[in-house]
mmCIF file of C-alpha atoms and ligand atoms in Angstrom:
data_model
loop_
_atom_site.group_PDB
_atom_site.id
_atom_site.type_symbol
_atom_site.label_atom_id
_atom_site.label_comp_id
_atom_site.label_asym_id
_atom_site.label_seq_id
_atom_site.Cartn_x
_atom_site.Cartn_y
_atom_site.Cartn_z
ATOM 1 C CA UNK A 1 57.856 111.058 97.225
ATOM 2 C CA UNK A 2 56.269 108.020 98.772
ATOM 3 C CA UNK A 3 58.193 104.773 99.057
ATOM 4 C CA UNK A 4 56.555 101.382 99.457
ATOM 5 C CA UNK A 5 57.002 99.738 102.844
ATOM 6 C CA UNK A 6 54.599 96.810 102.450
ATOM 7 C CA UNK A 7 51.260 96.276 100.669
ATOM 8 C CA UNK A 8 49.234 99.438 101.326
ATOM 9 C CA UNK A 9 51.751 101.056 103.659
ATOM 10 C CA UNK A 10 54.104 103.756 102.367
ATOM 11 C CA UNK A 11 56.901 105.869 103.824
ATOM 12 C CA UNK A 12 56.147 109.540 103.334
ATOM 13 C CA UNK A 13 58.785 111.170 105.539
ATOM 14 C CA UNK A 14 61.689 113.563 105.160
ATOM 15 C CA UNK A 15 65.178 112.300 104.398
ATOM 16 C CA UNK A 16 67.667 114.802 105.768
ATOM 17 C CA UNK A 17 71.152 114.259 104.356
ATOM 18 C CA UNK A 18 72.359 117.670 105.505
ATOM 19 C CA UNK A 19 71.364 117.616 109.159
ATOM 20 C CA UNK A 20 74.420 118.182 111.373
ATOM 21 C CA UNK A 21 72.937 118.350 114.863
ATOM 22 C CA UNK A 22 69.754 117.330 116.654
ATOM 23 C CA UNK A 23 68.097 118.385 119.920
ATOM 24 C CA UNK A 24 69.568 121.817 119.352
ATOM 25 C CA UNK A 25 73.278 121.095 119.158
ATOM 26 C CA UNK A 26 73.202 118.359 121.786
ATOM 27 C CA UNK A 27 73.350 115.363 119.436
ATOM 28 C CA UNK A 28 75.775 115.147 116.536
ATOM 29 C CA UNK A 29 74.614 113.803 113.179
ATOM 30 C CA UNK A 30 77.349 112.189 111.075
ATOM 31 C CA UNK A 31 75.418 110.172 108.516
ATOM 32 C CA UNK A 32 72.282 112.196 107.857
ATOM 33 C CA UNK A 33 68.930 111.361 109.398
ATOM 34 C CA UNK A 34 65.262 111.082 108.586
ATOM 35 C CA UNK A 35 61.898 111.785 110.094
ATOM 36 C CA UNK A 36 59.756 108.853 109.054
ATOM 37 C CA UNK A 37 56.023 109.321 108.598
ATOM 38 C CA UNK A 38 53.841 106.584 107.163
ATOM 39 C CA UNK A 39 50.679 106.493 105.083
ATOM 40 C CA UNK A 40 48.312 103.541 105.399
ATOM 41 C CA UNK A 41 45.694 103.160 102.658
ATOM 42 C CA UNK A 42 43.344 100.378 103.633
ATOM 43 C CA UNK A 43 39.576 100.964 103.764
ATOM 44 C CA UNK A 44 40.627 103.717 106.121
ATOM 45 C CA UNK A 45 43.427 106.114 105.219
ATOM 46 C CA UNK A 46 45.720 106.808 108.126
ATOM 47 C CA UNK A 47 48.740 109.056 108.557
ATOM 48 C CA UNK A 48 51.214 107.851 111.191
ATOM 49 C CA UNK A 49 53.243 110.798 112.532
ATOM 50 C CA UNK A 50 54.529 113.760 110.523
ATOM 51 C CA UNK A 51 57.911 115.504 110.117
ATOM 52 C CA UNK A 52 59.841 118.304 111.819
ATOM 53 C CA UNK A 53 58.472 121.840 111.705
ATOM 54 C CA UNK A 54 61.035 123.321 109.231
ATOM 55 C CA UNK A 55 59.934 120.768 106.619
ATOM 56 C CA UNK A 56 56.179 121.043 107.230
ATOM 57 C CA UNK A 57 55.270 122.842 103.999
ATOM 58 C CA UNK A 58 57.283 120.455 101.794
ATOM 59 C CA UNK A 59 55.801 117.536 103.685
ATOM 60 C CA UNK A 60 52.208 118.652 103.189
ATOM 61 C CA UNK A 61 52.811 119.518 99.517
ATOM 62 C CA UNK A 62 54.306 116.070 98.937
ATOM 63 C CA UNK A 63 51.427 114.451 100.754
ATOM 64 C CA UNK A 64 48.947 116.329 98.571
ATOM 65 C CA UNK A 65 50.656 114.976 95.452
ATOM 66 C CA UNK A 66 49.994 111.456 96.753
ATOM 67 C CA UNK A 67 46.463 111.810 98.135
ATOM 68 C CA UNK A 68 43.632 114.222 98.638
ATOM 69 C CA UNK A 69 44.119 115.305 102.274
ATOM 70 C CA UNK A 70 40.362 114.987 102.781
ATOM 71 C CA UNK A 71 40.768 111.247 102.301
ATOM 72 C CA UNK A 72 42.729 110.975 105.573
ATOM 73 C CA UNK A 73 40.351 109.363 108.056
ATOM 74 C CA UNK A 74 42.611 109.926 111.030
ATOM 75 C CA UNK A 75 46.144 110.724 112.141
ATOM 76 C CA UNK A 76 48.156 108.821 114.746
ATOM 77 C CA UNK A 77 50.546 111.001 116.765
ATOM 78 C CA UNK A 78 52.860 108.498 118.424
ATOM 79 C CA UNK A 79 54.902 111.262 120.082
ATOM 80 C CA UNK A 80 54.570 114.994 120.633
ATOM 81 C CA UNK A 81 58.189 116.014 120.088
ATOM 82 C CA UNK A 82 58.281 118.463 117.190
ATOM 83 C CA UNK A 83 60.406 116.281 114.905
ATOM 84 C CA UNK A 84 57.257 114.132 114.554
ATOM 85 C CA UNK A 85 54.431 116.527 115.348
ATOM 86 C CA UNK A 86 55.869 119.584 113.592
ATOM 87 C CA UNK A 87 53.598 119.349 110.541
ATOM 88 C CA UNK A 88 50.333 118.694 112.382
ATOM 89 C CA UNK A 89 49.401 122.366 112.514
ATOM 90 C CA UNK A 90 49.806 122.736 108.749
ATOM 91 C CA UNK A 91 47.829 119.600 107.931
ATOM 92 C CA UNK A 92 45.064 120.252 110.437
ATOM 93 C CA UNK A 93 44.657 123.774 109.091
ATOM 94 C CA UNK A 94 43.341 122.074 105.943
ATOM 95 C CA UNK A 95 41.443 119.179 107.536
ATOM 96 C CA UNK A 96 40.625 120.575 110.988
ATOM 97 C CA UNK A 97 38.135 117.946 112.158
ATOM 98 C CA UNK A 98 40.362 114.960 111.439
ATOM 99 C CA UNK A 99 40.739 112.786 114.557
ATOM 100 C CA UNK A 100 44.226 112.625 116.087
ATOM 101 C CA UNK A 101 44.853 109.411 118.041
ATOM 102 C CA UNK A 102 47.423 109.813 120.802
ATOM 103 C CA UNK A 103 48.045 109.317 124.518
ATOM 104 C CA UNK A 104 46.676 111.645 127.202
ATOM 105 C CA UNK A 105 50.215 112.920 127.800
ATOM 106 C CA UNK A 106 50.593 113.619 124.089
ATOM 107 C CA UNK A 107 47.517 115.871 124.186
ATOM 108 C CA UNK A 108 49.253 117.874 126.939
ATOM 109 C CA UNK A 109 52.473 117.951 124.942
ATOM 110 C CA UNK A 110 50.807 119.038 121.692
ATOM 111 C CA UNK A 111 48.640 121.671 123.363
ATOM 112 C CA UNK A 112 51.663 122.903 125.301
ATOM 113 C CA UNK A 113 53.622 123.390 122.103
ATOM 114 C CA UNK A 114 50.948 124.463 119.627
ATOM 115 C CA UNK A 115 48.264 125.892 121.929
ATOM 116 C CA UNK A 116 44.716 124.713 122.580
ATOM 117 C CA UNK A 117 43.474 124.616 119.005
ATOM 118 C CA UNK A 118 40.383 122.464 119.468
ATOM 119 C CA UNK A 119 41.969 119.546 117.631
ATOM 120 C CA UNK A 120 39.846 116.396 117.581
ATOM 121 C CA UNK A 121 41.943 114.263 119.931
ATOM 122 C CA UNK A 122 41.073 110.605 120.511
ATOM 123 C CA UNK A 123 42.942 109.580 123.640
ATOM 124 C CA UNK A 124 44.169 105.976 123.628
ATOM 125 C CA UNK A 125 46.009 103.693 126.023
ATOM 126 C CA UNK A 126 47.771 100.338 125.753
ATOM 127 C CA UNK A 127 45.555 97.712 124.167
ATOM 128 C CA UNK A 128 43.102 100.129 122.555
ATOM 129 C CA UNK A 129 42.616 99.499 118.868
ATOM 130 C CA UNK A 130 40.866 100.872 115.822
ATOM 131 C CA UNK A 131 39.699 99.006 112.723
ATOM 132 C CA UNK A 132 41.150 100.215 109.435
ATOM 133 C CA UNK A 133 39.274 97.762 107.216
ATOM 134 C CA UNK A 134 40.361 94.797 105.099
ATOM 135 C CA UNK A 135 40.482 92.777 108.339
ATOM 136 C CA UNK A 136 43.284 94.900 109.764
ATOM 137 C CA UNK A 137 43.466 97.111 112.809
ATOM 138 C CA UNK A 138 45.864 99.399 114.618
ATOM 139 C CA UNK A 139 46.691 98.499 118.220
ATOM 140 C CA UNK A 140 48.245 101.139 120.479
ATOM 141 C CA UNK A 141 51.013 100.478 123.017
ATOM 142 C CA UNK A 142 52.034 103.260 125.397
ATOM 143 C CA UNK A 143 55.820 103.655 125.604
ATOM 144 C CA UNK A 144 55.866 106.063 128.547
ATOM 145 C CA UNK A 145 59.332 107.592 129.116
ATOM 146 C CA UNK A 146 60.723 105.947 125.981
ATOM 147 C CA UNK A 147 61.728 108.586 125.779
ATOM 148 C CA UNK A 148 59.016 111.148 126.673
ATOM 149 C CA UNK A 149 55.960 110.658 128.916
ATOM 150 C CA UNK A 150 53.735 110.758 125.831
ATOM 151 C CA UNK A 151 55.581 108.217 123.658
ATOM 152 C CA UNK A 152 53.567 105.456 122.020
ATOM 153 C CA UNK A 153 53.975 102.723 119.425
ATOM 154 C CA UNK A 154 51.308 101.530 117.019
ATOM 155 C CA UNK A 155 51.036 97.943 115.771
ATOM 156 C CA UNK A 156 49.285 97.133 112.513
ATOM 157 C CA UNK A 157 47.757 93.666 112.404
ATOM 158 C CA UNK A 158 47.629 91.754 109.138
ATOM 159 C CA UNK A 159 50.864 93.289 107.866
ATOM 160 C CA UNK A 160 52.484 92.858 111.290
ATOM 161 C CA UNK A 161 54.196 96.234 111.303
ATOM 162 C CA UNK A 162 55.247 97.965 114.512
ATOM 163 C CA UNK A 163 55.422 101.726 114.067
ATOM 164 C CA UNK A 164 57.755 102.103 117.004
ATOM 165 C CA UNK A 165 58.427 105.851 116.838
ATOM 166 C CA UNK A 166 61.797 106.791 118.421
ATOM 167 C CA UNK A 167 62.481 103.305 119.825
ATOM 168 C CA UNK A 168 64.702 101.240 117.508
ATOM 169 C CA UNK A 169 65.547 104.325 115.430
ATOM 170 C CA UNK A 170 68.843 105.787 114.335
ATOM 171 C CA UNK A 171 69.975 109.134 113.041
ATOM 172 C CA UNK A 172 71.035 107.681 109.712
ATOM 173 C CA UNK A 173 69.839 108.578 106.218
ATOM 174 C CA UNK A 174 69.092 105.475 104.126
ATOM 175 C CA UNK A 175 67.659 106.419 100.748
ATOM 176 C CA UNK A 176 66.762 102.780 100.077
ATOM 177 C CA UNK A 177 64.808 102.813 103.348
ATOM 178 C CA UNK A 178 65.489 99.334 104.714
ATOM 179 C CA UNK A 179 68.033 97.878 107.124
ATOM 180 C CA UNK A 180 69.239 95.270 104.653
ATOM 181 C CA UNK A 181 70.174 98.098 102.260
ATOM 182 C CA UNK A 182 72.100 100.043 104.897
ATOM 183 C CA UNK A 183 75.815 99.818 105.599
ATOM 184 C CA UNK A 184 75.675 97.351 108.461
ATOM 185 C CA UNK A 185 78.480 98.710 110.643
ATOM 186 C CA UNK A 186 77.105 102.260 110.352
ATOM 187 C CA UNK A 187 73.576 101.057 111.089
ATOM 188 C CA UNK A 188 74.624 99.255 114.248
ATOM 189 C CA UNK A 189 76.807 102.141 115.373
ATOM 190 C CA UNK A 190 74.075 104.731 114.827
ATOM 191 C CA UNK A 191 71.486 102.555 116.599
ATOM 192 C CA UNK A 192 73.859 102.151 119.547
ATOM 193 C CA UNK A 193 74.729 105.870 119.587
ATOM 194 C CA UNK A 194 71.014 106.702 119.693
ATOM 195 C CA UNK A 195 70.486 104.248 122.529
ATOM 196 C CA UNK A 196 73.515 105.372 124.544
ATOM 197 C CA UNK A 197 72.856 109.115 124.202
ATOM 198 C CA UNK A 198 69.052 109.243 124.332
ATOM 199 C CA UNK A 199 67.520 106.058 125.710
ATOM 200 C CA UNK A 200 70.066 104.773 128.237
ATOM 201 C CA UNK A 201 68.688 106.841 131.143
ATOM 202 C CA UNK A 202 65.435 104.927 130.707
ATOM 203 C CA UNK A 203 67.021 101.481 130.362
ATOM 204 C CA UNK A 204 65.199 99.912 133.371
ATOM 205 C CA UNK A 205 61.821 101.027 131.974
ATOM 206 C CA UNK A 206 62.851 99.779 128.559
ATOM 207 C CA UNK A 207 63.625 96.305 129.854
ATOM 208 C CA UNK A 208 60.122 96.004 131.333
ATOM 209 C CA UNK A 209 58.495 97.422 128.207
ATOM 210 C CA UNK A 210 60.369 95.018 125.927
ATOM 211 C CA UNK A 211 59.204 92.097 128.065
ATOM 212 C CA UNK A 212 55.633 93.404 127.822
ATOM 213 C CA UNK A 213 55.772 93.844 124.038
ATOM 214 C CA UNK A 214 57.443 90.471 123.424
ATOM 215 C CA UNK A 215 54.869 88.948 125.833
ATOM 216 C CA UNK A 216 52.058 89.904 123.440
ATOM 217 C CA UNK A 217 53.422 87.167 121.126
ATOM 218 C CA UNK A 218 52.699 89.290 118.100
ATOM 219 C CA UNK A 219 54.493 88.544 114.843
ATOM 220 C CA UNK A 220 56.816 91.357 113.786
ATOM 221 C CA UNK A 221 57.393 91.402 110.037
ATOM 222 C CA UNK A 222 58.580 94.998 110.052
ATOM 223 C CA UNK A 223 59.675 97.458 112.727
ATOM 224 C CA UNK A 224 59.252 100.944 111.327
ATOM 225 C CA UNK A 225 60.843 103.571 113.575
ATOM 226 C CA UNK A 226 60.517 107.317 113.192
ATOM 227 C CA UNK A 227 64.203 107.859 112.374
ATOM 228 C CA UNK A 228 66.560 105.984 110.074
ATOM 229 C CA UNK A 229 66.355 102.562 108.506
ATOM 230 C CA UNK A 230 63.225 100.407 108.671
ATOM 231 C CA UNK A 231 63.914 96.946 110.060
ATOM 232 C CA UNK A 232 62.516 94.342 107.650
ATOM 233 C CA UNK A 233 65.413 91.864 107.545
ATOM 234 C CA UNK A 234 65.269 89.991 110.869
ATOM 235 C CA UNK A 235 63.476 92.869 112.629
ATOM 236 C CA UNK A 236 63.810 91.179 115.997
ATOM 237 C CA UNK A 237 67.587 91.709 115.832
ATOM 238 C CA UNK A 238 67.135 95.283 117.052
ATOM 239 C CA UNK A 239 64.734 94.169 119.810
ATOM 240 C CA UNK A 240 67.338 91.650 120.968
ATOM 241 C CA UNK A 241 70.090 94.271 120.826
ATOM 242 C CA UNK A 242 67.962 96.657 122.895
ATOM 243 C CA UNK A 243 67.361 93.905 125.467
ATOM 244 C CA UNK A 244 71.142 93.406 125.682
ATOM 245 C CA UNK A 245 71.975 97.122 125.756
ATOM 246 C CA UNK A 246 69.371 97.882 128.425
ATOM 247 C CA UNK A 247 71.048 95.563 130.943
ATOM 248 C CA UNK A 248 74.137 97.564 131.941
ATOM 249 C CA UNK A 249 75.850 96.713 128.666
ATOM 250 C CA UNK A 250 79.616 96.548 128.437
ATOM 251 C CA UNK A 251 82.366 95.157 126.253
ATOM 252 C CA UNK A 252 86.011 94.507 127.034
ATOM 253 C CA UNK A 253 86.865 98.175 126.582
ATOM 254 C CA UNK A 254 88.257 101.030 128.656
ATOM 255 C CA UNK A 255 87.842 104.681 127.669
ATOM 256 C CA UNK A 256 90.198 107.424 128.817
ATOM 257 C CA UNK A 257 88.674 110.927 128.665
ATOM 258 C CA UNK A 258 90.533 114.087 129.600
ATOM 259 C CA UNK A 259 91.321 117.693 128.864
ATOM 260 C CA UNK A 260 94.650 119.332 129.482
ATOM 261 C CA UNK A 261 96.156 122.832 129.786
ATOM 262 C CA UNK A 262 99.870 122.291 129.140
ATOM 263 C CA UNK A 263 99.918 118.596 128.144
ATOM 264 C CA UNK A 264 100.712 117.329 131.663
ATOM 265 C CA UNK A 265 97.319 115.651 132.152
ATOM 266 C CA UNK A 266 97.393 114.512 128.496
ATOM 267 C CA UNK A 267 100.662 112.660 129.166
ATOM 268 C CA UNK A 268 99.114 110.844 132.124
ATOM 269 C CA UNK A 269 96.076 109.934 129.971
ATOM 270 C CA UNK A 270 98.279 108.302 127.361
ATOM 271 C CA UNK A 271 100.440 106.544 129.980
ATOM 272 C CA UNK A 272 97.270 105.077 131.520
ATOM 273 C CA UNK A 273 96.120 103.905 128.066
ATOM 274 C CA UNK A 274 99.501 102.288 127.393
ATOM 275 C CA UNK A 275 99.450 100.533 130.756
ATOM 276 C CA UNK A 276 95.952 99.156 130.137
ATOM 277 C CA UNK A 277 97.245 97.635 126.920
ATOM 278 C CA UNK A 278 100.319 96.308 128.730
ATOM 279 C CA UNK A 279 98.250 94.585 131.401
ATOM 280 C CA UNK A 280 95.401 93.463 129.157
ATOM 281 C CA UNK A 281 96.421 93.346 125.485
ATOM 282 C CA UNK A 282 92.993 92.200 124.280
ATOM 283 C CA UNK A 283 91.152 95.073 125.929
ATOM 284 C CA UNK A 284 90.125 97.829 123.539
ATOM 285 C CA UNK A 285 91.463 101.181 124.765
ATOM 286 C CA UNK A 286 90.239 104.520 123.441
ATOM 287 C CA UNK A 287 91.536 107.955 124.411
ATOM 288 C CA UNK A 288 89.691 111.236 123.850
ATOM 289 C CA UNK A 289 90.349 114.868 124.602
ATOM 290 C CA UNK A 290 86.788 115.828 125.510
ATOM 291 C CA UNK A 291 87.348 119.453 124.518
ATOM 292 C CA UNK A 292 87.993 118.320 120.944
ATOM 293 C CA UNK A 293 86.139 115.053 120.496
ATOM 294 C CA UNK A 294 82.453 114.678 119.623
ATOM 295 C CA UNK A 295 80.759 114.136 122.979
ATOM 296 C CA UNK A 296 78.052 111.837 121.616
ATOM 297 C CA UNK A 297 80.650 109.593 119.989
ATOM 298 C CA UNK A 298 82.682 109.558 123.215
ATOM 299 C CA UNK A 299 79.577 108.640 125.233
ATOM 300 C CA UNK A 300 78.930 105.776 122.831
ATOM 301 C CA UNK A 301 82.438 104.539 123.640
ATOM 302 C CA UNK A 302 81.768 104.979 127.371
ATOM 303 C CA UNK A 303 78.547 102.961 126.899
ATOM 304 C CA UNK A 304 80.672 100.097 125.504
ATOM 305 C CA UNK A 305 83.283 100.351 128.244
ATOM 306 C CA UNK A 306 83.607 98.377 131.458
ATOM 307 C CA UNK A 307 85.689 101.184 132.983
ATOM 308 C CA UNK A 308 86.726 104.751 132.316
ATOM 309 C CA UNK A 309 89.519 107.048 133.488
ATOM 310 C CA UNK A 310 88.764 110.766 133.555
ATOM 311 C CA UNK A 311 91.378 113.494 133.842
ATOM 312 C CA UNK A 312 91.478 117.234 134.327
ATOM 313 C CA UNK A 313 94.117 119.554 135.684
ATOM 314 C CA UNK A 314 93.125 121.747 138.614
ATOM 315 C CA UNK A 315 92.126 125.244 137.560
ATOM 316 C CA UNK A 316 90.810 127.885 139.965
ATOM 317 C CA UNK A 317 90.215 125.232 142.654
ATOM 318 C CA UNK A 318 88.116 123.196 140.218
ATOM 319 C CA UNK A 319 88.294 121.322 136.909
ATOM 320 C CA UNK A 320 88.386 122.547 133.322
ATOM 321 C CA UNK A 321 84.961 123.674 132.105
ATOM 322 C CA UNK A 322 85.170 121.271 129.149
ATOM 323 C CA UNK A 323 85.446 118.326 131.542
ATOM 324 C CA UNK A 324 82.784 119.797 133.872
ATOM 325 C CA UNK A 325 80.249 119.958 131.029
ATOM 326 C CA UNK A 326 81.193 116.472 129.898
ATOM 327 C CA UNK A 327 80.784 115.126 133.431
ATOM 328 C CA UNK A 328 77.296 116.625 133.659
ATOM 329 C CA UNK A 329 76.315 114.835 130.443
ATOM 330 C CA UNK A 330 77.890 111.618 131.760
ATOM 331 C CA UNK A 331 75.734 111.842 134.894
ATOM 332 C CA UNK A 332 72.562 112.369 132.858
ATOM 333 C CA UNK A 333 73.081 109.154 130.928
ATOM 334 C CA UNK A 334 72.900 106.980 134.088
ATOM 335 C CA UNK A 335 75.411 104.344 133.036
ATOM 336 C CA UNK A 336 75.584 101.345 135.337
ATOM 337 C CA UNK A 337 78.066 98.604 136.187
ATOM 338 C CA UNK A 338 81.186 100.544 135.227
ATOM 339 C CA UNK A 339 84.331 101.397 137.167
ATOM 340 C CA UNK A 340 86.135 104.714 137.061
ATOM 341 C CA UNK A 341 89.379 106.399 138.062
ATOM 342 C CA UNK A 342 90.439 110.042 138.190
ATOM 343 C CA UNK A 343 93.692 111.779 137.360
ATOM 344 C CA UNK A 344 95.002 115.278 136.783
ATOM 345 C CA UNK A 345 97.968 117.584 137.259
ATOM 346 C CA UNK A 346 98.015 120.645 139.462
ATOM 347 C CA UNK A 347 100.417 123.410 140.422
ATOM 348 C CA UNK A 348 99.481 124.580 143.851
ATOM 349 C CA UNK A 349 95.973 123.711 145.125
ATOM 350 C CA UNK A 350 95.085 120.409 143.444
ATOM 351 C CA UNK A 351 91.352 119.803 143.964
ATOM 352 C CA UNK A 352 90.568 118.295 140.542
ATOM 353 C CA UNK A 353 91.087 114.608 141.327
ATOM 354 C CA UNK A 354 88.922 114.643 144.442
ATOM 355 C CA UNK A 355 86.218 116.589 142.611
ATOM 356 C CA UNK A 356 86.298 114.164 139.689
ATOM 357 C CA UNK A 357 86.067 111.196 142.052
ATOM 358 C CA UNK A 358 83.004 112.733 143.725
ATOM 359 C CA UNK A 359 81.382 113.495 140.376
ATOM 360 C CA UNK A 360 82.065 109.992 139.053
ATOM 361 C CA UNK A 361 80.523 108.489 142.184
ATOM 362 C CA UNK A 362 77.425 110.656 141.791
ATOM 363 C CA UNK A 363 77.231 109.607 138.147
ATOM 364 C CA UNK A 364 76.871 105.980 139.282
ATOM 365 C CA UNK A 365 80.409 104.738 138.663
ATOM 366 C CA UNK A 366 82.312 102.548 141.107
ATOM 367 C CA UNK A 367 85.361 104.727 141.749
ATOM 368 C CA UNK A 368 88.684 103.044 142.485
ATOM 369 C CA UNK A 369 90.699 104.635 145.318
ATOM 370 C CA UNK A 370 93.895 104.938 143.280
ATOM 371 C CA UNK A 371 94.508 108.172 141.406
ATOM 372 C CA UNK A 372 97.328 109.944 139.588
ATOM 373 C CA UNK A 373 97.820 113.504 140.812
ATOM 374 C CA UNK A 374 101.139 114.990 139.715
ATOM 375 C CA UNK A 375 102.142 118.395 141.000
ATOM 376 C CA UNK A 376 103.461 120.089 137.859
ATOM 377 C CA UNK A 377 104.798 117.600 135.305
ATOM 378 C CA UNK A 378 104.413 113.887 136.109
ATOM 379 C CA UNK A 379 107.548 112.513 137.752
ATOM 380 C CA UNK A 380 108.756 108.931 137.642
ATOM 381 C CA UNK A 381 107.164 108.505 141.074
ATOM 382 C CA UNK A 382 103.800 109.707 139.723
ATOM 383 C CA UNK A 383 104.015 107.442 136.691
ATOM 384 C CA UNK A 384 105.039 104.470 138.831
ATOM 385 C CA UNK A 385 101.589 104.626 140.450
ATOM 386 C CA UNK A 386 99.789 104.027 137.142
ATOM 387 C CA UNK A 387 100.092 100.188 137.093
ATOM 388 C CA UNK A 388 98.281 99.875 140.450
ATOM 389 C CA UNK A 389 95.500 102.203 139.257
ATOM 390 C CA UNK A 390 95.088 100.190 136.066
ATOM 391 C CA UNK A 391 95.121 96.866 137.939
ATOM 392 C CA UNK A 392 92.343 98.151 140.150
ATOM 393 C CA UNK A 393 90.398 99.492 137.197
ATOM 394 C CA UNK A 394 90.637 96.193 135.308
ATOM 395 C CA UNK A 395 89.823 93.995 138.334
ATOM 396 C CA UNK A 396 86.417 92.360 138.196
ATOM 397 C CA UNK A 397 83.734 92.885 140.792
ATOM 398 C CA UNK A 398 82.969 95.623 143.258
ATOM 399 C CA UNK A 399 80.935 97.541 140.707
ATOM 400 C CA UNK A 400 77.820 99.485 141.495
HETATM 401 FE FE1 LIG B 501 62.380 111.716 117.394
HETATM 402 FE FE2 LIG B 501 61.607 112.083 120.632
HETATM 403 O O1 LIG B 501 61.623 112.569 118.843
#
């Protein structure tokens, strides 16, 4: 069912209330999601993006109920990832000569995924435009590495709508479609989670791209991303949040992340958390067992933090595999301007703390020299070292 976005622009996507994970199982979905496609019916009829492959037949059937597919003058493929391109094959089987506007990298991506099918690609780059009649046109803006090499946004003049694709999106199902209808705390959290877990590695590119887009001095009445709520109420709020988040964002928060075998390392984790609160009562402290907590939610908390403490006992001369996997994900996200400390119990060899310190350094954190490394259960001597570690962790400056 189509839903009106503005004038002759409709949402024609797939609202997925039951989705539990995304990118395989690498991204948790807590509040549903959507794949947003849009139908423009000016003098030209244009389809902006499609929906994920499993929903392709429903999508095309729904589209047929709204319009004769032969009326589609062209399709814009802002991004080749299959959550947006996954219905192209089904549509183009019915209207094979229909032009598909996309970047050169998107042609590679689509042909790589779906094969060389002889689709009628029209390759565009930043600043290229196409008239759609009624005095309106679509202007293309490459969004390379935000978050794939092929990513692109499309701006519709006249109605001043930016079809931003993944940028500014959220995995959040909003039946009423718009940001002003969404639950505001959930909307902000899901937008931040998306940024922290998917876009943060590309934050430096994003900062430059935002400056470029804002520099066009275009009016933005609506920002219509490819996932989640459409920003119509103060749409620039999400642009401003992105500008803030892209610059090594942090709040007055410290996150403690650990796993434990026999509760020894867990005890140290909670003692560190208590000491942070003792030394800095206004600082938000959050503690997670990474083997049990949702890693995307924990990374969102790390994104907000000015410092983290990571703990693992030593096992087989190394760290627990749960923490090792979590550390690999932490490194991928390329957080900046955050401090870190390591802790962990051992019984006889005791490599975990040094390994964690090395991993945290490679992940871009400024690692404090203090650590807590109890042999067996933490003694009073071990615990007495926690205040100095916390003082160092909370101290300003010296961050990478
Ligand atoms: Fe929503 Fe990068 O696909």
